[in-house]
Coordinates of N, CA and C in Angstrom, one line a residue:
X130 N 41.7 3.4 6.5 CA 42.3 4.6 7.0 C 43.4 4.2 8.0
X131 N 44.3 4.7 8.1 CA 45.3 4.4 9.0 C 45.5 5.4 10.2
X132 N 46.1 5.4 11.1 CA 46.3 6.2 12.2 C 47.5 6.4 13.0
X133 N 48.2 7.5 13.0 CA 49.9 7.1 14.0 C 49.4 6.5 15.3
X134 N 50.5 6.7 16.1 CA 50.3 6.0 17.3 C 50.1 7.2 18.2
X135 N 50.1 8.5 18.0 CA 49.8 9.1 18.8 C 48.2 9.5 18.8
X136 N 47.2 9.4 17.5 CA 45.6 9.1 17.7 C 45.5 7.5 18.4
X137 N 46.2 6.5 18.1 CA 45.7 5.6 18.7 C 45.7 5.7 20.3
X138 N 46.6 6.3 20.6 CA 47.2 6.6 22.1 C 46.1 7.3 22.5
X139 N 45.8 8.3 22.2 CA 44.7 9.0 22.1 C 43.4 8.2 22.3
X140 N 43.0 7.4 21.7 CA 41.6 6.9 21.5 C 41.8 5.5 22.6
X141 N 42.4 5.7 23.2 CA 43.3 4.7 24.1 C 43.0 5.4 25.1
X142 N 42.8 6.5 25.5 CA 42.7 7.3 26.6 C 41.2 7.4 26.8
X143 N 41.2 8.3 25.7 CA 39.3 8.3 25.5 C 38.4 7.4 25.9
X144 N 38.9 6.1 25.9 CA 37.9 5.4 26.2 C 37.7 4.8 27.3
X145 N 39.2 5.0 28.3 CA 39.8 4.9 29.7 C 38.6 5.6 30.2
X146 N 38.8 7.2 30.1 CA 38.5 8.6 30.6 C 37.1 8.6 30.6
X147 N 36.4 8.2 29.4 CA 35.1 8.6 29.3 C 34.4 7.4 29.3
X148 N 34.7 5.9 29.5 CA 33.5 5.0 30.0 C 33.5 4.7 28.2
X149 N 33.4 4.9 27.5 CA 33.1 4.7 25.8 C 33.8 5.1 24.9
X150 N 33.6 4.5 23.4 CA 34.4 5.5 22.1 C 33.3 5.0 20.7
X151 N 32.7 6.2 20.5 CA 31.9 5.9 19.4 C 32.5 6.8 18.3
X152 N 32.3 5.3 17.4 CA 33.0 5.2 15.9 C 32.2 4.7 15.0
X153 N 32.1 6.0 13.6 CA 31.1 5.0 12.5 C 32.2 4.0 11.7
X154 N 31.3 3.5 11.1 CA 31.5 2.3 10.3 C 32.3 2.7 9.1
X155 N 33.6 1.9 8.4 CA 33.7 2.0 7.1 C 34.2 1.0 6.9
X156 N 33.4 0.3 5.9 CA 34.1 -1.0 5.4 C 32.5 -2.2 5.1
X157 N 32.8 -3.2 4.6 CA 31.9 -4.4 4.8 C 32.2 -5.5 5.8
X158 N 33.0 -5.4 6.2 CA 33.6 -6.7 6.8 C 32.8 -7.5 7.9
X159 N 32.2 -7.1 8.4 CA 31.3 -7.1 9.3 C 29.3 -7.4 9.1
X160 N 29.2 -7.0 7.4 CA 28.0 -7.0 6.9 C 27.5 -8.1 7.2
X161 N 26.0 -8.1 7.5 CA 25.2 -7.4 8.0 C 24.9 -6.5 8.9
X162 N 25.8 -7.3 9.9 CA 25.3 -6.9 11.5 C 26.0 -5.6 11.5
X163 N 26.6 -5.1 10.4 CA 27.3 -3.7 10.7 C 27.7 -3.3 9.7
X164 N 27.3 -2.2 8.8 CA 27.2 -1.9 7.8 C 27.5 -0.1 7.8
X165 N 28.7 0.1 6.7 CA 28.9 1.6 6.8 C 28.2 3.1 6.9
X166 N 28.6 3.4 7.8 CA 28.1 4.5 8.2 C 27.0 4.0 9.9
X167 N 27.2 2.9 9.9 CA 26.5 2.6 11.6 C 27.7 3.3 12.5
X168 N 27.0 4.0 13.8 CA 28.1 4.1 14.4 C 28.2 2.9 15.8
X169 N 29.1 2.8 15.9 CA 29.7 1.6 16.7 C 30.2 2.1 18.9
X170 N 29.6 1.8 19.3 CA 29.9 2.1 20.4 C 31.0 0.9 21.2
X171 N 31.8 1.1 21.5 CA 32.8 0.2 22.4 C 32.8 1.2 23.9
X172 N 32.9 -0.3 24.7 CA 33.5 -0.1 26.2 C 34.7 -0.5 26.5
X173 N 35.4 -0.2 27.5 CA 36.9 -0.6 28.0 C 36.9 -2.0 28.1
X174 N 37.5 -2.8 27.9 CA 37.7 -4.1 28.3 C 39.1 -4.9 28.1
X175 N 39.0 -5.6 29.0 CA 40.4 -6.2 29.8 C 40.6 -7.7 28.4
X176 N 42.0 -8.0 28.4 CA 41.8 -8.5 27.0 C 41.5 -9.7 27.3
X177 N 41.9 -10.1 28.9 CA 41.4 -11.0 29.2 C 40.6 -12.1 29.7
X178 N 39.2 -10.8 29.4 CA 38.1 -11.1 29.5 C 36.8 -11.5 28.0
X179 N 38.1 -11.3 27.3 CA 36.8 -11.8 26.2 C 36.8 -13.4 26.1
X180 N 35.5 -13.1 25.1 CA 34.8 -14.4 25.0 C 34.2 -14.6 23.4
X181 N 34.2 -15.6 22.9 CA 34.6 -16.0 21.3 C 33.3 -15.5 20.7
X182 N 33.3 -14.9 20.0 CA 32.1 -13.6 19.2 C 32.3 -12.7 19.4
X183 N 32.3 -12.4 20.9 CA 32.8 -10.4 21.2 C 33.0 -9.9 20.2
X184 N 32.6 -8.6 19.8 CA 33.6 -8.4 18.3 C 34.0 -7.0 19.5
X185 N 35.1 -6.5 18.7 CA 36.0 -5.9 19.2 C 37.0 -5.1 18.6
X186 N 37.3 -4.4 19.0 CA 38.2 -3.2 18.4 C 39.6 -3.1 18.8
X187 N 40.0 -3.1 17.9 CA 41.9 -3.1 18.0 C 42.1 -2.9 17.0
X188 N 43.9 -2.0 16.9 CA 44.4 -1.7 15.7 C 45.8 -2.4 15.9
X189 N 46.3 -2.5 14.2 CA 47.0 -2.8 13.5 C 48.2 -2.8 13.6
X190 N 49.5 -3.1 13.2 CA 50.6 -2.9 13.7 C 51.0 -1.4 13.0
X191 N 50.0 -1.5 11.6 CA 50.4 -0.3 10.6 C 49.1 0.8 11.1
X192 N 48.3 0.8 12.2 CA 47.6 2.1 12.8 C 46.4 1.7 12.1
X193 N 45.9 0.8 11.6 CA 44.4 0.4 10.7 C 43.8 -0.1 11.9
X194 N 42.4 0.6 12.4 CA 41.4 0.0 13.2 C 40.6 -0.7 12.9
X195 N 40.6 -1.8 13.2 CA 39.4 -3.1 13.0 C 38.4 -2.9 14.1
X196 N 37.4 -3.4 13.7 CA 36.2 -4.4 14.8 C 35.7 -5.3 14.2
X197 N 36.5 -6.6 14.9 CA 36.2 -8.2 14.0 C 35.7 -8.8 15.2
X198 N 35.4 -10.1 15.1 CA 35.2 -11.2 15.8 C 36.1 -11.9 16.6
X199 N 35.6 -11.8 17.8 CA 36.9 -12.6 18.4 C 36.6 -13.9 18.6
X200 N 38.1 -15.1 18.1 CA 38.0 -16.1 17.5 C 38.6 -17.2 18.9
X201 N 39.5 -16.7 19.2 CA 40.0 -17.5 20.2 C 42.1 -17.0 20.0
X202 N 42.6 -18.0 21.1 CA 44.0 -17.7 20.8 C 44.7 -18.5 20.7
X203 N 46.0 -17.9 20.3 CA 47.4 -18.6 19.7 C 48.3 -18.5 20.3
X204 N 49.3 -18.7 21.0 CA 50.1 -18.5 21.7 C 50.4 -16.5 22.4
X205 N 49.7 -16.1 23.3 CA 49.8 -15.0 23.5 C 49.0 -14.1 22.6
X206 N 48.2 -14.5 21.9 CA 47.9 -13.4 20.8 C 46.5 -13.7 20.5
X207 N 45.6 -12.6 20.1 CA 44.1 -13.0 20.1 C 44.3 -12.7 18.3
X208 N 43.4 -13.8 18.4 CA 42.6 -14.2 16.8 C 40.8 -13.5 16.3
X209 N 41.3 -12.8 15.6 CA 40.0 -12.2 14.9 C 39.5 -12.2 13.3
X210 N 38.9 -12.3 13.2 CA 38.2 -12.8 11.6 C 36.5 -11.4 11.4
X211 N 36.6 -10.8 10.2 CA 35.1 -10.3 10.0 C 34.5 -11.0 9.8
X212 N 33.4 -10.9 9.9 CA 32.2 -11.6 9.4 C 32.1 -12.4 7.8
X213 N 32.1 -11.5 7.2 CA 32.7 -11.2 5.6 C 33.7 -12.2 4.9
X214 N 34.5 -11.9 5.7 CA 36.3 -12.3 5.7 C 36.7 -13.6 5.1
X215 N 37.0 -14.6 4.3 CA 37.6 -16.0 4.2 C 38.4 -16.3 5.2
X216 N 39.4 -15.4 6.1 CA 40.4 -16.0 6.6 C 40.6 -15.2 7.8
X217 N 41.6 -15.1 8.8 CA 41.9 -14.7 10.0 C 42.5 -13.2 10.2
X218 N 42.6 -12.3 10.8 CA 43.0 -11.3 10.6 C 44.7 -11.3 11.1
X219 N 46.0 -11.0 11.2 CA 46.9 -11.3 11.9 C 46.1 -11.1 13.3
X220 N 47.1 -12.1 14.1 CA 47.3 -12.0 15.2 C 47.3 -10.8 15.9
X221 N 46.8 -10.4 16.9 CA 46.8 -9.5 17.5 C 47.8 -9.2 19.5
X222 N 48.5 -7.9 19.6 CA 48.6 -9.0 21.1 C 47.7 -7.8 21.8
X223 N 47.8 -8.2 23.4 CA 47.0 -7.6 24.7 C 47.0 -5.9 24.3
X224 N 48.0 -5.7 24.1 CA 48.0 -4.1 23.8 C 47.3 -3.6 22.4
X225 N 47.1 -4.2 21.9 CA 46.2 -3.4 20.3 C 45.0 -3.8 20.8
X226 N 44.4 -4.4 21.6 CA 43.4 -3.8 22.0 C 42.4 -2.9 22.9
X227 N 41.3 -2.3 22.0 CA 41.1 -1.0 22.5 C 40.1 -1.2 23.3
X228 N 38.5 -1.7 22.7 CA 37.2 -1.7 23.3 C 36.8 -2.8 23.0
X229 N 35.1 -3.3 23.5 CA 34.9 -4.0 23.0 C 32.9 -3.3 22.5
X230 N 32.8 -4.0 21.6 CA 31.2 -3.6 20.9 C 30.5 -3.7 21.9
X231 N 29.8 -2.7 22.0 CA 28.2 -2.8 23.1 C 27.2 -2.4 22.4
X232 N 27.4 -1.1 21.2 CA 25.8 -0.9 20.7 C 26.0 -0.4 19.1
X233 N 25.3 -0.7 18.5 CA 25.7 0.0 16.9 C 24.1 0.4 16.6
X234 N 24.9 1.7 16.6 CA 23.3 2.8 16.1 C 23.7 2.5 14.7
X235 N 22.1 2.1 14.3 CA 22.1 2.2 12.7 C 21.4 3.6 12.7
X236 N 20.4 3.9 11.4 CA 19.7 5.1 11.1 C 18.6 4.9 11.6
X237 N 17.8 4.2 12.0 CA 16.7 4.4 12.6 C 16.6 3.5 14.2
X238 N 17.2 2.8 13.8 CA 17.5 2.2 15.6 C 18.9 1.6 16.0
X239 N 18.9 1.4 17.7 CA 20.1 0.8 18.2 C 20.1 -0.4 18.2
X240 N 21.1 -1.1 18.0 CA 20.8 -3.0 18.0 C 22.0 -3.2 19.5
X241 N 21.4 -3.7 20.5 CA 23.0 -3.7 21.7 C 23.3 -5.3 21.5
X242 N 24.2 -5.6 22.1 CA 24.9 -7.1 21.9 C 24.1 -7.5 22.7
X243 N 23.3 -7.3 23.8 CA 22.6 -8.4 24.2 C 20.9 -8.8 23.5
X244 N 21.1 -8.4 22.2 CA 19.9 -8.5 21.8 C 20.1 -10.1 21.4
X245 N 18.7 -10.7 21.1 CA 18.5 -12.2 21.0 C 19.0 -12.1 19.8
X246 N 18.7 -11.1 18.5 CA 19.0 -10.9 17.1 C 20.7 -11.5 17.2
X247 N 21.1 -10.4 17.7 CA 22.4 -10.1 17.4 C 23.0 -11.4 17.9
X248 N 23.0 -12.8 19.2 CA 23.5 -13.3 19.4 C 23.2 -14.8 18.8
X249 N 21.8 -14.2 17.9 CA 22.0 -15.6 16.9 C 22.7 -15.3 16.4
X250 N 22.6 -14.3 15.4 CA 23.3 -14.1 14.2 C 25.3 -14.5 14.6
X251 N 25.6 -13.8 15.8 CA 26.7 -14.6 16.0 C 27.7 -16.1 15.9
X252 N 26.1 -16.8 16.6 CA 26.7 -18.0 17.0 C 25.9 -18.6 15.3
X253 N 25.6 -17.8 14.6 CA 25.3 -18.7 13.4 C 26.6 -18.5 12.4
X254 N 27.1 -17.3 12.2 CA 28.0 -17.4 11.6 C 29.6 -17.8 11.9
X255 N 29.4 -17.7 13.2 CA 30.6 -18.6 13.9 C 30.3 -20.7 13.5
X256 N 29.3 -20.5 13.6 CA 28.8 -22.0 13.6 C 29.0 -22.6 12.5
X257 N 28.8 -21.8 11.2 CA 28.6 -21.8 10.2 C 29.3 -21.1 8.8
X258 N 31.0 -21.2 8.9 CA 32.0 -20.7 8.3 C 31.5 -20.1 6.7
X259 N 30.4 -21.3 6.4 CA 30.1 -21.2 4.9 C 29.3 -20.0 4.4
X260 N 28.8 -19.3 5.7 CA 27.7 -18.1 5.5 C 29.4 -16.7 5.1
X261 N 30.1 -17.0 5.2 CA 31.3 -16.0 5.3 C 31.4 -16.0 3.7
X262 N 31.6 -17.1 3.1 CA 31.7 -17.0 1.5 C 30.6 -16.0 1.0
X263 N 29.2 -17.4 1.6 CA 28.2 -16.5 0.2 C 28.0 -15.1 0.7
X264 N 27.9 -14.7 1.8 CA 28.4 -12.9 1.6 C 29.1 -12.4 1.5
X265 N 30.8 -12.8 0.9 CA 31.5 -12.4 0.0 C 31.1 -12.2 -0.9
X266 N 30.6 -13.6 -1.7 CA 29.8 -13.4 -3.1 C 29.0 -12.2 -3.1
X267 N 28.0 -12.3 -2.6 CA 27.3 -11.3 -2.7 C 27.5 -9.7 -2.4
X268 N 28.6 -9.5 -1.8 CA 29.2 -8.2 -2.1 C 29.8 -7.6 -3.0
X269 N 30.4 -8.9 -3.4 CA 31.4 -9.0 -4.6 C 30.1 -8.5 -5.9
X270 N 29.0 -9.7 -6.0 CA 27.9 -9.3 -6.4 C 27.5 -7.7 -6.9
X271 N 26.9 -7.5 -5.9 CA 26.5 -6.1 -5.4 C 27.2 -4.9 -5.3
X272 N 28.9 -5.5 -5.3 CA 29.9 -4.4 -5.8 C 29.9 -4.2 -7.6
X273 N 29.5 -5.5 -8.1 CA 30.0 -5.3 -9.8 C 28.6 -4.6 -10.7
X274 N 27.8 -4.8 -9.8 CA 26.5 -4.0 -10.5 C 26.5 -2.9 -9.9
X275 N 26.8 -2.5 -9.0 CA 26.4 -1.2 -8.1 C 27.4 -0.7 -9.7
X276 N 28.7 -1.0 -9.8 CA 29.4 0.0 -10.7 C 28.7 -0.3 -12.0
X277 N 28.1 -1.3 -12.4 CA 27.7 -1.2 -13.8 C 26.3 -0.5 -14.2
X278 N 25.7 -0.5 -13.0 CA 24.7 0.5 -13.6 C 24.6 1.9 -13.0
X279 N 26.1 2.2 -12.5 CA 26.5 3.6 -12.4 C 26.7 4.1 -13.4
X280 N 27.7 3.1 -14.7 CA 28.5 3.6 -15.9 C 27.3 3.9 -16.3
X281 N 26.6 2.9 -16.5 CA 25.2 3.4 -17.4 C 24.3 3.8 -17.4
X282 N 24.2 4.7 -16.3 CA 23.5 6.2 -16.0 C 24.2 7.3 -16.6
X283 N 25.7 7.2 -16.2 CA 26.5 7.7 -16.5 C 26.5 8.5 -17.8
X284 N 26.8 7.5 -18.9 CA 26.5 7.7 -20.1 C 25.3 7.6 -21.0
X285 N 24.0 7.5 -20.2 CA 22.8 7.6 -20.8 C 22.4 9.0 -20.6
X286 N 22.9 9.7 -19.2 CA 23.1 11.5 -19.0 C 23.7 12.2 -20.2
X287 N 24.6 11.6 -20.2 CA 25.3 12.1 -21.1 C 25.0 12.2 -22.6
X288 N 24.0 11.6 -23.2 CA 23.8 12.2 -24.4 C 22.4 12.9 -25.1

């Protein structure tokens, strides 16, 4: 979903004003640790305080809101990657960023970043680029059956 710059401006304030900005989830990019329909809590933070995992929220030049990983930087510009992802997100600079992750309500509990869970899982898939494929695979997976034994409910209704 995209967004002009006057919601982004907006949710730019929000998060100034009120200490937070909770946002559900759409997308896989992020799967496991964050999975659609989690809502995602961010706090304010200075760009020049993160630190490589953070994951984090910023948008796009075209108004698309991410929360990826932060990777490290490139000349002026922070680098972010999903979880998911094969490759790097563009470059980002100081200003597209919005918050940073502190809690993601799932459906039955909260997971915060300082959980022991959550900061393996970080420093493993940072550590370990190769875990980024096979859970492509596996979505990819999980995407081609989820639709093939939709069709064929589909049409076993049907007659």
């Amino acid at each position: 979903m995209l967004f002009d710059q006057e919601t982004i401006l907006f949710l730019k304030v929000a998060i100034e004003k009120d200490g937070f900005l909770e946002l559900p989830s759409d997308g896989n990019s992020m799967f496991p640790l964050i999975q659609r329909g989690d809502v995602c809590r961010f706090n304010p933070c200075s760009p020049g305080s993160l630190v490589k995992g953070d994951i984090i929220l910023f948008h796009t030049d075209q108004g698309q809101l991410i929360a990826h990983r932060f990777i490290g930087m490139e000349t002026n510009r922070y680098l972010f990657k999903g979880d998911t992802n094969l490759g790097y997100d563009l470059p980002a600079t100081p200003e597209q960023i919005i918050g940073k992750l502190t809690t993601i309500k799932k459906q039955r509990y909260d997971v915060s970043v300082q959980n022991s869970s959550f900061k393996l899982w970080g420093n493993l898939i940072m550590s370990l680029p190769i875990l980024s494929g096979i859970l492509r695979k596996y979505l990819n997976w999980k995407s081609h059956y989820a639709e093939m034994w939709s069709t064929l409910w589909r049409k076993l209704n049907s007659l």
